[in-house]
Coordinates of C-alpha atoms in Angstrom, one line a residue:
Chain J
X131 CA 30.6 -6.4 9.3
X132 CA 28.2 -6.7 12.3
X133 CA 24.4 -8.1 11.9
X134 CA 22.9 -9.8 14.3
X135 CA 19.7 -11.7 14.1
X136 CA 17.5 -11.2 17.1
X137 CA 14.9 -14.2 17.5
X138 CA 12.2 -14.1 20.0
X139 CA 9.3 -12.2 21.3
X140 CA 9.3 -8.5 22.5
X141 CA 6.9 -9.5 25.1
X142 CA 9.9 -10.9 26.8
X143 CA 11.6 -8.3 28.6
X144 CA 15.0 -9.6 28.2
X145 CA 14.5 -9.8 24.1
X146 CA 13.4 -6.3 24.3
X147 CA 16.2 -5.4 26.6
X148 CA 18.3 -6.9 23.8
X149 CA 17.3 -5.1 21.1
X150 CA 16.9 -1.6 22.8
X151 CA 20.8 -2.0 23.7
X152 CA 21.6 -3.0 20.3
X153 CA 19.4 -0.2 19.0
X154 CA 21.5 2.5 21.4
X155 CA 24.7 1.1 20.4
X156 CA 23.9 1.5 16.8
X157 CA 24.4 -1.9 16.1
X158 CA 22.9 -3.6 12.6
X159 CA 20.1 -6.3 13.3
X160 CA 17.2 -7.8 11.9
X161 CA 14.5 -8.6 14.6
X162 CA 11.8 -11.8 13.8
X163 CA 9.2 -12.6 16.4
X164 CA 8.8 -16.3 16.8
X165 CA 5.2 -17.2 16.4
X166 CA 4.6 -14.5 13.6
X167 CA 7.4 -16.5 11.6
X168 CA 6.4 -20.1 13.0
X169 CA 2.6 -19.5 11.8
X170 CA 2.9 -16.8 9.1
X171 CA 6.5 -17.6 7.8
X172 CA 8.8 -19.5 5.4
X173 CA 12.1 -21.3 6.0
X174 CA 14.3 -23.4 5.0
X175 CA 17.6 -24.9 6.8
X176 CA 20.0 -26.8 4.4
X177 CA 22.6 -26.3 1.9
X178 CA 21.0 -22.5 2.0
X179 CA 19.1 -21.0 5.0
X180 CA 16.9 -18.6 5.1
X181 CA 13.9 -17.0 7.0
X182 CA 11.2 -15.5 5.4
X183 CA 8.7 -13.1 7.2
X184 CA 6.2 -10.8 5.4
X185 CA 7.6 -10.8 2.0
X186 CA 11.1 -10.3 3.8
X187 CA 13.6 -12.9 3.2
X188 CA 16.3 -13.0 5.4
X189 CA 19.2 -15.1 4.2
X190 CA 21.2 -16.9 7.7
X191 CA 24.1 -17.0 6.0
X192 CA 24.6 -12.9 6.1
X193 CA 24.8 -12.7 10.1
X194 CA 27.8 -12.5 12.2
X195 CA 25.5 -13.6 15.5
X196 CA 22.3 -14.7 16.8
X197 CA 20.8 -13.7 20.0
X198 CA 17.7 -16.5 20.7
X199 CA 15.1 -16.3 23.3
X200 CA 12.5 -19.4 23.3
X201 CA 9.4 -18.2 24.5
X202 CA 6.9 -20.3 26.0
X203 CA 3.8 -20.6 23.8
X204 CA 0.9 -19.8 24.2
X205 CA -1.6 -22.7 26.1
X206 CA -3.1 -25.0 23.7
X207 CA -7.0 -24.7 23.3
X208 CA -9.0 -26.4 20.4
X209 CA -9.0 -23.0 18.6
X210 CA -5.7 -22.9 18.6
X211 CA -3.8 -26.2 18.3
X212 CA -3.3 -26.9 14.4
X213 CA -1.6 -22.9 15.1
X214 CA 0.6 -24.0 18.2
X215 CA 1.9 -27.2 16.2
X216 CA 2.7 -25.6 13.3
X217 CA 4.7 -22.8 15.4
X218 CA 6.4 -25.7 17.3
X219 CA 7.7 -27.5 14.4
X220 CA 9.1 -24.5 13.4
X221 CA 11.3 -24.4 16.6
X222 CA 12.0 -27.9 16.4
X223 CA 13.5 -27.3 13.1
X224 CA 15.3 -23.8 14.3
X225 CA 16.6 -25.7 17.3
X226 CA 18.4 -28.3 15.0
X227 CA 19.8 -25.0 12.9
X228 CA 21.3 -23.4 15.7
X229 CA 23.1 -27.0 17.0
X230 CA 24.4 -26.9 13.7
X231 CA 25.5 -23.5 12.3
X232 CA 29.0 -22.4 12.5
X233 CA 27.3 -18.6 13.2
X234 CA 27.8 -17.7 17.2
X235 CA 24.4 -18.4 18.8
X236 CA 23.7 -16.8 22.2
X237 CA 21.3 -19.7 23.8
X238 CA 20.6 -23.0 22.1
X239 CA 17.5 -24.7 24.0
X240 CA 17.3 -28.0 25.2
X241 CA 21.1 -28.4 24.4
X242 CA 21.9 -30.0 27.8
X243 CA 19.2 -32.3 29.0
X244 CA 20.9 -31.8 32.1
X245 CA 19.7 -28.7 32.8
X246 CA 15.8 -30.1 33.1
X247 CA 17.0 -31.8 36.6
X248 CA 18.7 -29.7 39.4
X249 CA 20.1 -32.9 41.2
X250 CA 21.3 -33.8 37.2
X251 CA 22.8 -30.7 36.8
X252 CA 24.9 -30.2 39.5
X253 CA 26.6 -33.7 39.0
X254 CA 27.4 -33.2 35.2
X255 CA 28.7 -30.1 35.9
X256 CA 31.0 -31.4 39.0
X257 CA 34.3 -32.1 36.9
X258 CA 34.7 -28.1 36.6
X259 CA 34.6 -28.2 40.7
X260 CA 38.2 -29.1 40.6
X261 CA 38.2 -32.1 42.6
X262 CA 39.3 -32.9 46.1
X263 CA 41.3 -29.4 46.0
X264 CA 38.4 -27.9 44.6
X265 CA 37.7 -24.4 44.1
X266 CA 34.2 -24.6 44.4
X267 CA 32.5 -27.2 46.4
X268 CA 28.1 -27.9 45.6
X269 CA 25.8 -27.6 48.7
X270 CA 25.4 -31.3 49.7
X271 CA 22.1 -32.1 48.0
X272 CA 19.6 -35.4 48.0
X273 CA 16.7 -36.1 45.7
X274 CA 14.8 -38.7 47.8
X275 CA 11.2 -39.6 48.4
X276 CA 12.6 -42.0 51.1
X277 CA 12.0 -40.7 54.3
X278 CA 15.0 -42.4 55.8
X279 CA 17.3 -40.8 53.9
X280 CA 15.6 -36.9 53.8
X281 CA 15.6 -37.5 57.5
X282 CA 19.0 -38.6 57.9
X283 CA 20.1 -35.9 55.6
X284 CA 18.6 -33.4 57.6
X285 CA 20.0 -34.3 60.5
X286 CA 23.4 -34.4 59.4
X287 CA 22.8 -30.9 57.6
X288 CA 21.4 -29.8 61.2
X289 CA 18.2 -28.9 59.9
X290 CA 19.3 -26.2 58.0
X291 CA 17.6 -26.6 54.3
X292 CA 16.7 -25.8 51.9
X293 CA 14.1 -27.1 49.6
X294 CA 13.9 -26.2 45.9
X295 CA 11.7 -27.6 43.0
X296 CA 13.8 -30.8 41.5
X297 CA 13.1 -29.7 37.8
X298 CA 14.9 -26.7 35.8
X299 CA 11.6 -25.0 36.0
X300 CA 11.5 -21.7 37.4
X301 CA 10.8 -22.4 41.7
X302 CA 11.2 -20.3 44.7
X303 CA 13.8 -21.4 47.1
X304 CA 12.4 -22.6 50.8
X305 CA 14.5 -22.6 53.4
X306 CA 13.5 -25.3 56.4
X307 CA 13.9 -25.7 59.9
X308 CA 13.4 -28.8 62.2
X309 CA 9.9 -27.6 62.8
X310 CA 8.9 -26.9 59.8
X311 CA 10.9 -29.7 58.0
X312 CA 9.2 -32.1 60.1
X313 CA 5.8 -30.4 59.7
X314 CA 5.7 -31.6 55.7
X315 CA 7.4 -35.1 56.6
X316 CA 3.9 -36.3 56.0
X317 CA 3.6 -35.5 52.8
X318 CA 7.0 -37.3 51.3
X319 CA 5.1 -40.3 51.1
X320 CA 5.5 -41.2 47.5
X321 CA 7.0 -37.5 46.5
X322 CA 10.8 -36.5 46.1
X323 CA 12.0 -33.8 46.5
X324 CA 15.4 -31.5 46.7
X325 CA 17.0 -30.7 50.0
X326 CA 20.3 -29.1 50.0
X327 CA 21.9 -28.2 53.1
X328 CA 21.8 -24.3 53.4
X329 CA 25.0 -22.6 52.9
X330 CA 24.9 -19.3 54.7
X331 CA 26.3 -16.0 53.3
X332 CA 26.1 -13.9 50.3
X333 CA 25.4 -14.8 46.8
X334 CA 27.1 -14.2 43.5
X335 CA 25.8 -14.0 39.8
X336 CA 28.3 -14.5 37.4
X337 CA 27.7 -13.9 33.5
X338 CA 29.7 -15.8 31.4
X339 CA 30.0 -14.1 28.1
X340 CA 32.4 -15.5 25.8
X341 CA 35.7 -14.8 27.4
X342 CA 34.3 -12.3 29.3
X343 CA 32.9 -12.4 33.1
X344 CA 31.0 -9.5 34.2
X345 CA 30.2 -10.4 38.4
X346 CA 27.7 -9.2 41.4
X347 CA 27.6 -9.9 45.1
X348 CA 24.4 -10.5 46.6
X349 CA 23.7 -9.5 49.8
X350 CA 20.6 -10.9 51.4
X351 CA 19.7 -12.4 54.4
X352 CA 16.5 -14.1 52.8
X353 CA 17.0 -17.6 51.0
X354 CA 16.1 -16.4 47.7
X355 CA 16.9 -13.0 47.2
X356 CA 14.8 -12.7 43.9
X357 CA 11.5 -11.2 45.4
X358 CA 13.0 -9.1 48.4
X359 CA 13.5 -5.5 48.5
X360 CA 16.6 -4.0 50.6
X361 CA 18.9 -6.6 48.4
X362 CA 22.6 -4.4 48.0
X363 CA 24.2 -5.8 44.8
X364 CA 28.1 -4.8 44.4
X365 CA 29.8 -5.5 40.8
X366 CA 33.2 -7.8 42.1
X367 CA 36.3 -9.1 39.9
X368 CA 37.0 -12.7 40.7
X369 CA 40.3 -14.6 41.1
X370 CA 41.7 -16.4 38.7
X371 CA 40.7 -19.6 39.7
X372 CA 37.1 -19.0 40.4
X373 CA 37.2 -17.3 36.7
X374 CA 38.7 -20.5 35.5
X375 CA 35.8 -22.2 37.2
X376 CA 33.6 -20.0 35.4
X377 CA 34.4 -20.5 31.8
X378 CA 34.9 -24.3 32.6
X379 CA 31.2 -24.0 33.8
X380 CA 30.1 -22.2 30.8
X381 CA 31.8 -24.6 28.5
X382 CA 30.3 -27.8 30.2
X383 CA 26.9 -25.9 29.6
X384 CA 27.6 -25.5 26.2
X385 CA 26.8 -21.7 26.8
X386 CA 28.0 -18.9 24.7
X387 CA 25.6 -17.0 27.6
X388 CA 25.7 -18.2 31.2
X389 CA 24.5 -16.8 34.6
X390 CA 26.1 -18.4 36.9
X391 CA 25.0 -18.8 40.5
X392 CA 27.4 -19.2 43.7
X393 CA 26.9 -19.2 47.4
X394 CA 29.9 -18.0 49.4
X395 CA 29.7 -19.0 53.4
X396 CA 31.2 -17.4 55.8
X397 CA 34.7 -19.0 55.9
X398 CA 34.9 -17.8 52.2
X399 CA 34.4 -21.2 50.7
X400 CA 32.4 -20.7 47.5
X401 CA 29.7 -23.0 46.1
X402 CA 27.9 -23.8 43.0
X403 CA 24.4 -23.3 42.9
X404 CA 23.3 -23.5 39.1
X405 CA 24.0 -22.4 35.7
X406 CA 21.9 -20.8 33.8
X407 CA 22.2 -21.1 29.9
X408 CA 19.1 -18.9 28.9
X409 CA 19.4 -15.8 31.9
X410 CA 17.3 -12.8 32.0
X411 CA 20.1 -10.8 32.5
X412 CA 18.7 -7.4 31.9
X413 CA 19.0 -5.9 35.5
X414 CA 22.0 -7.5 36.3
X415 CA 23.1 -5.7 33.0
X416 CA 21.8 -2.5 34.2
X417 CA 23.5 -2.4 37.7
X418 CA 26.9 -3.3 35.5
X419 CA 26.6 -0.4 33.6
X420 CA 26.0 -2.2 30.1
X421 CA 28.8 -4.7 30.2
X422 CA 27.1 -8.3 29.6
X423 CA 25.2 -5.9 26.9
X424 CA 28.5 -5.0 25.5
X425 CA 30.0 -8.6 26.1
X426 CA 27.2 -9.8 24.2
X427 CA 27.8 -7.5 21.2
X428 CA 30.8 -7.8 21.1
X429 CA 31.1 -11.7 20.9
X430 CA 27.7 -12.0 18.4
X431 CA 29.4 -9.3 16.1
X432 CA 32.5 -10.8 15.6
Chain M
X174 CA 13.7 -61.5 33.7
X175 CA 11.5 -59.4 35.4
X176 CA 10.3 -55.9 34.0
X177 CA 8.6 -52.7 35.7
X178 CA 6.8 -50.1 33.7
X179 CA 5.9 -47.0 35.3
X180 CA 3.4 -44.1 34.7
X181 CA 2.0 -43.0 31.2
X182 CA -1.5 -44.3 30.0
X183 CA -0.5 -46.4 27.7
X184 CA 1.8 -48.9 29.9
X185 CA -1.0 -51.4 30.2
X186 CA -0.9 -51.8 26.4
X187 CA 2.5 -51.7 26.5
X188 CA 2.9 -54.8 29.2
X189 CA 0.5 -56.8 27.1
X190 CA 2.5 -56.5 24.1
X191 CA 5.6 -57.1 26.0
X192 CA 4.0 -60.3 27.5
X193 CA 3.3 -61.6 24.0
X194 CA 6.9 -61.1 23.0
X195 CA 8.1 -63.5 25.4
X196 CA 11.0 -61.5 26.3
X197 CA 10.2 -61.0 29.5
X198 CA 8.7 -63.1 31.7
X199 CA 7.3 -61.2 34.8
X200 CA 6.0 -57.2 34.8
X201 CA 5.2 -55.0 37.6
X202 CA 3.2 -52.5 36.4
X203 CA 3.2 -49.3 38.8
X204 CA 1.7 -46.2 38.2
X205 CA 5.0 -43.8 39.0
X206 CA 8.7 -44.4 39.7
X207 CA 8.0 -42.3 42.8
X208 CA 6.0 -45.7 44.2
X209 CA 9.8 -46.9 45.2
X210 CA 12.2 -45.7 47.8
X211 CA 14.7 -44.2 45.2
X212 CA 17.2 -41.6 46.7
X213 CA 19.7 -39.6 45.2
X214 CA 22.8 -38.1 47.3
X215 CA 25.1 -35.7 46.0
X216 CA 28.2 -34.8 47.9
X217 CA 30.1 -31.3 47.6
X218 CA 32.6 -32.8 45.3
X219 CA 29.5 -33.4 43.3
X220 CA 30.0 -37.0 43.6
X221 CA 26.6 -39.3 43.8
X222 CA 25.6 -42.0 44.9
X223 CA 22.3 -43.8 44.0
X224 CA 20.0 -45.7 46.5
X225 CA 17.2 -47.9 44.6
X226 CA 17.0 -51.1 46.6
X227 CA 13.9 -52.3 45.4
X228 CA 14.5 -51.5 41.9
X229 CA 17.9 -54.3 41.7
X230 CA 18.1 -56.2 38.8
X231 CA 15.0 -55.5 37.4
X232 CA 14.2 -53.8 33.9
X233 CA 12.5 -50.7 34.1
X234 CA 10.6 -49.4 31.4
X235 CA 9.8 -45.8 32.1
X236 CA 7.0 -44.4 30.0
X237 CA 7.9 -41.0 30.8
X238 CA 5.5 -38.7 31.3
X239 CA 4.2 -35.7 29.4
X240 CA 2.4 -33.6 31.9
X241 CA 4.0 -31.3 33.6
X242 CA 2.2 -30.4 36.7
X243 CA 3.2 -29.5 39.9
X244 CA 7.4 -28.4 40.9
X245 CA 6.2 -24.6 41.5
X246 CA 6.7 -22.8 44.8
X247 CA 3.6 -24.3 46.7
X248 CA 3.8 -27.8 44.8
X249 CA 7.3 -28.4 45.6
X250 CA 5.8 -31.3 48.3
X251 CA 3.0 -32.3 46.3
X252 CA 3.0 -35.5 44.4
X253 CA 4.1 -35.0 40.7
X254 CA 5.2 -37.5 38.5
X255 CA 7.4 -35.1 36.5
X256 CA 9.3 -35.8 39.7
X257 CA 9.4 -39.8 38.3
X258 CA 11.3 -38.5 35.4
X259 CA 14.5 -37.5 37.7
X260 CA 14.7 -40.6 39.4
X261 CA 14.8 -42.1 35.5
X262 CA 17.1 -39.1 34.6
X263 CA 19.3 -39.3 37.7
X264 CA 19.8 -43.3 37.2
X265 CA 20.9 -43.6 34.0
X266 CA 23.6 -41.8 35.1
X267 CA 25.5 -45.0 36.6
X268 CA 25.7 -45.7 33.0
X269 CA 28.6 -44.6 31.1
X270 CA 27.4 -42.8 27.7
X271 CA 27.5 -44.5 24.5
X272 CA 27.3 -42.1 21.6
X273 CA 25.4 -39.8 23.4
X274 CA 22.1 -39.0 21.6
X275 CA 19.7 -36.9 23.2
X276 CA 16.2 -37.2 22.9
X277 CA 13.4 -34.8 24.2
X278 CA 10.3 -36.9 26.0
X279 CA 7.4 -34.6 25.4
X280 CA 8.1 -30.8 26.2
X281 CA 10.7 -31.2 28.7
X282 CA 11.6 -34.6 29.0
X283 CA 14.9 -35.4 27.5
X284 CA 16.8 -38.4 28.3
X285 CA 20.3 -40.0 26.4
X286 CA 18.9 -43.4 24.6
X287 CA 22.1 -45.1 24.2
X288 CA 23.3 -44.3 27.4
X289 CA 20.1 -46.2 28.4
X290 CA 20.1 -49.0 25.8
X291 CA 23.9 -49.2 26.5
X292 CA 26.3 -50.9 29.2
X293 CA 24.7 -52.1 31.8
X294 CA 26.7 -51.6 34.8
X295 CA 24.8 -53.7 37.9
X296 CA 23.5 -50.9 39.4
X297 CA 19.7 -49.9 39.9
X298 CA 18.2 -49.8 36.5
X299 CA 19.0 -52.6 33.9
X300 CA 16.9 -50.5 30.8
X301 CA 14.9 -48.0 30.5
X302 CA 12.6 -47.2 27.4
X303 CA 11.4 -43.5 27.0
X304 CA 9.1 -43.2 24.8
X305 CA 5.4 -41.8 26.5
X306 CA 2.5 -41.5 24.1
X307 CA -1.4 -40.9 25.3
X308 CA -4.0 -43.2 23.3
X309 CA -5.5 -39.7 21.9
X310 CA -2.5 -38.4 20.3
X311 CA -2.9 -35.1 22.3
X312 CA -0.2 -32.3 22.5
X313 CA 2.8 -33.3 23.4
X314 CA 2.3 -36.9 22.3
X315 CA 2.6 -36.2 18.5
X316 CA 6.0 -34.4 19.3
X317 CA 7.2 -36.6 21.4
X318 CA 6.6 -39.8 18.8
X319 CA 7.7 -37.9 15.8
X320 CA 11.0 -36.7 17.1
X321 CA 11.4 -40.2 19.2
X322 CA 10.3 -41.4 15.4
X323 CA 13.1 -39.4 13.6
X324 CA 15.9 -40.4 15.8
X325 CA 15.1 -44.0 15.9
X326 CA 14.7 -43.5 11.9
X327 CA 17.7 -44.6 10.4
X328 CA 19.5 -45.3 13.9
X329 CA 18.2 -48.0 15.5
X330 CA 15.0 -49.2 13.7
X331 CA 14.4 -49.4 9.6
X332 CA 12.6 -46.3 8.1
X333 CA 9.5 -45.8 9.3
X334 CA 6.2 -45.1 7.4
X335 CA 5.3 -41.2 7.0
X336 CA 3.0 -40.9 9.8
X337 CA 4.7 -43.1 13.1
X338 CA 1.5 -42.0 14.6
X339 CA -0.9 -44.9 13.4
X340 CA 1.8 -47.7 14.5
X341 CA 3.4 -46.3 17.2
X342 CA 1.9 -49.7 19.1
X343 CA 4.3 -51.9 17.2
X344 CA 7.3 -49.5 17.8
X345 CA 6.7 -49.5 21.7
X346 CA 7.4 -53.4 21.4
X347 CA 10.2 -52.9 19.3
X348 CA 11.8 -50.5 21.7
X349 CA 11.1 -53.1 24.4
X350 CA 12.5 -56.0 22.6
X351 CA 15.8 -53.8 21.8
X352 CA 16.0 -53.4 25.5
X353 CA 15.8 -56.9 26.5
X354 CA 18.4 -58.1 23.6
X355 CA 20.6 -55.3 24.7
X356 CA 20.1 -56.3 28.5
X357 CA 20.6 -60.0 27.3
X358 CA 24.1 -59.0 25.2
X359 CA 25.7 -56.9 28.0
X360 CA 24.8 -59.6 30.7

């Protein structure tokens, strides 16, 4: 029988999404905000596990799947710290529960150290590429504080960049020019940074649910489509091999959940931007009508 | 051998320690990895190539560091030395993984320890310890040494006492010394 335990904070829109879809599907689930249980809670993880929140105990061992947002806590202050520490020992512990249940878990943090590093990422992720016959290629990239090097690489990308931030952290894509390329050469001094040659085209999300792939094309002729208005978005079925990339992907994430990004040029060659193991994926849900919702239900309640 | 420890407050301490070991004969103490030339290139097969001339044959002892500043839109060309961490990241890379066990460096700094303390494979980085703790036990330092405490626990060190936090000193050397008898075995 279904239940499924939703862990995380309502102020996060995606966890709310979550649990307003499982509310309108009529789906059984039991909902426990993280720093009310880390600071005002029980647990306990071992031959039993269980959660205990306002006199509520929730045994572990009862739910069929278990849809987990981290949420960034809040900033430490001296009022606060003893509070923050005890909330993050709590998710140390929870993170080392969800490795180890057999119960489906939707996102399991810090599960691929990969994923804190861009450059990192896309090379442990490159044996799903394919190879020399490759179904999807990765933009040529360099991590480099060398000047040299981000010069020659520019030049042999034509000057047509772009810069991210190097880390998984949330950045804004940058696309460069010569001009303005050469106009920050002054600061690369003792700084890497990403550069990836830009791959022009449209863009494609694809959510990795299980065995299920629910896709969008991107049209947008900015380099980072997030923050721009006028974007047209068209749900897409993918071939067979790019859906065999897909899952691949999603398995070398370790992702029960995975939005994955691709750029696709003009000759139709695609390319891998990221994966995504924790994605908001509420409005991509909305444009598809509900079916990563459904995916999701459907895998964490069976 | 010769031995370069980057960033983190407490390298100094570290490096005098070390010295008193014996281990290692020579240190080069610089205040971030981004003070070399290190490059990364990846091609669209994914393939990589590394390019850290200056950091040959040497041992490099990364105390990785715990603040993360900087690596947001307008930072993304300021100096950061979260940035230090990929180069660290990136390089162990050219080492094949030994039973992969991944540790997390301070909020978001997790690197594969026996992929580090394992084969050496001629290529840039000869070791590389990760353990970062400030000398006032602030947030993240007390996570950072009590998980880096529980892994090592059992693993590579004997138990350690209750609270890691008063003798994390004497662990830093021990971590250093099992990188230079590790580097000293595979070579």
């Amino acid at each position: 029988m279904t239940k499924i335990l939703v862990i995380g904070s309502i102020k996060d829109k995606t966890t709310e999404y979550f649990i307003n879809g499982l509310s309108s599907r009529n789906t059984d689930f039991d909902y426990v905000d993280i720093i009310r249980l880390g600071l005002a809670g029980r647990w306990h993880f071992g031959a039993e596990n269980w959660l205990e929140v306002a006199d509520e105990l929730l045994s572990l061992d009862t739910y069929t799947g278990i849809f987990y947002r981290y949420v960034p806590l809040p900033k430490r202050s001296p009022d606060n710290q003893c509070a923050i520490s005890k909330v993050e020992r709590f998710c140390e512990a929870w993170h080392r529960y969800l490795e180890k249940t057999p119960i489906k878990v939707s996102t399991i943090p810090g599960r691929n150290f990969h994923n804190y590093s861009k450059g990192l990422h896309l090379i442990a992720l490159s044996p799903a590429l394919g190879g020399d016959n490759c179904t999807v290629r990765c933009p040529a990239t360099i991590v480099s504080n060398d000047k040299t090097q981000l010069l020659a690489f520019a030049e042999q990308s034509g000057y047509d960049l772009i810069a991210k931030g190097v880390s998984g952290s949330k950045t804004w894509a940058l696309a460069l020019d010569e001009q303005s390329f050469r106009a920050q050469l002054s600061n690369l001094s003792k700084v890497p940074i990403l550069l990836q040659e830009r791959i022009s085209g449209w863009e494609c999300r694809a959510h990795v649910v299980g065995r299920t792939i629910v896709a969008e094309r991107i049209d947008c002729t900015e380099a980072d489509y997030r923050r721009k208005k006028g974007v047209r978005f068209q749900q897409i079925t993918l071939s067979q091999e790019l859906q065999s990339a897909c899952f691949d992907l999603a398995l070398r994430a370790k992702a029960l959940l995975a939005g994955i990004d691709f750029k696709v040029n003009s000759r139709g060659e695609w390319y891998l931007l990221e994966v995504n193991s924790m994605p908001c994926f509420q409005g991509y849900d909305r444009r598809a009508g509900g079916a990563i919702m459904n995916a999701l239900v459907h895998e964490l309640g069976h | 051998m010769n031995a370069t420890i980057i960033g983190g407050a407490w390298k100094n301490d570290l490096t005098r320690k070390l010295k008193a070991t014996g281990l290692a004969k020579a240190f080069d103490v610089v205040s971030s990895l981004a003070d070399y030339a290190v490059g990364v290139t990846i091609g669209r097969d994914g393939s990589h190539h590394l390019s850290a001339p200056e950091l040959h044959d040497r041992l490099i002892i990364n105390m990785l560091p715990t603040c993360f500043v900087g690596d947001t839109e307008t930072s993304t060309f300021e100096q950061s030395e979260v940035c230090a961490a990929h180069w660290l990241v990136l390089t162990t890379l050219n080492r094949p993984p030994v039973n992969p066990l991944d540790i997390e460096c301070g909020r978001v700094h997790p690197v594969d320890l026996t992929s580090i303390l394992g084969q050496s494979s001629g290529f840039a980085v000869d070791g590389l310890a990760l353990m970062h703790s400030g000398p006032n036990q602030t947030f993240p330092c007390q996570g950072t040494t009590r998980r880096l405490g529980r892994i090592l626990n059992g693993i590579l060190l004997p138990p350690m006492p209750t609270d890691i936090l008063d003798c994390q000193d004497d662990y830093l050397v021990t971590i250093g010394q099992l990188i230079l008898r590790n580097r000293e075995i595979s070579s």
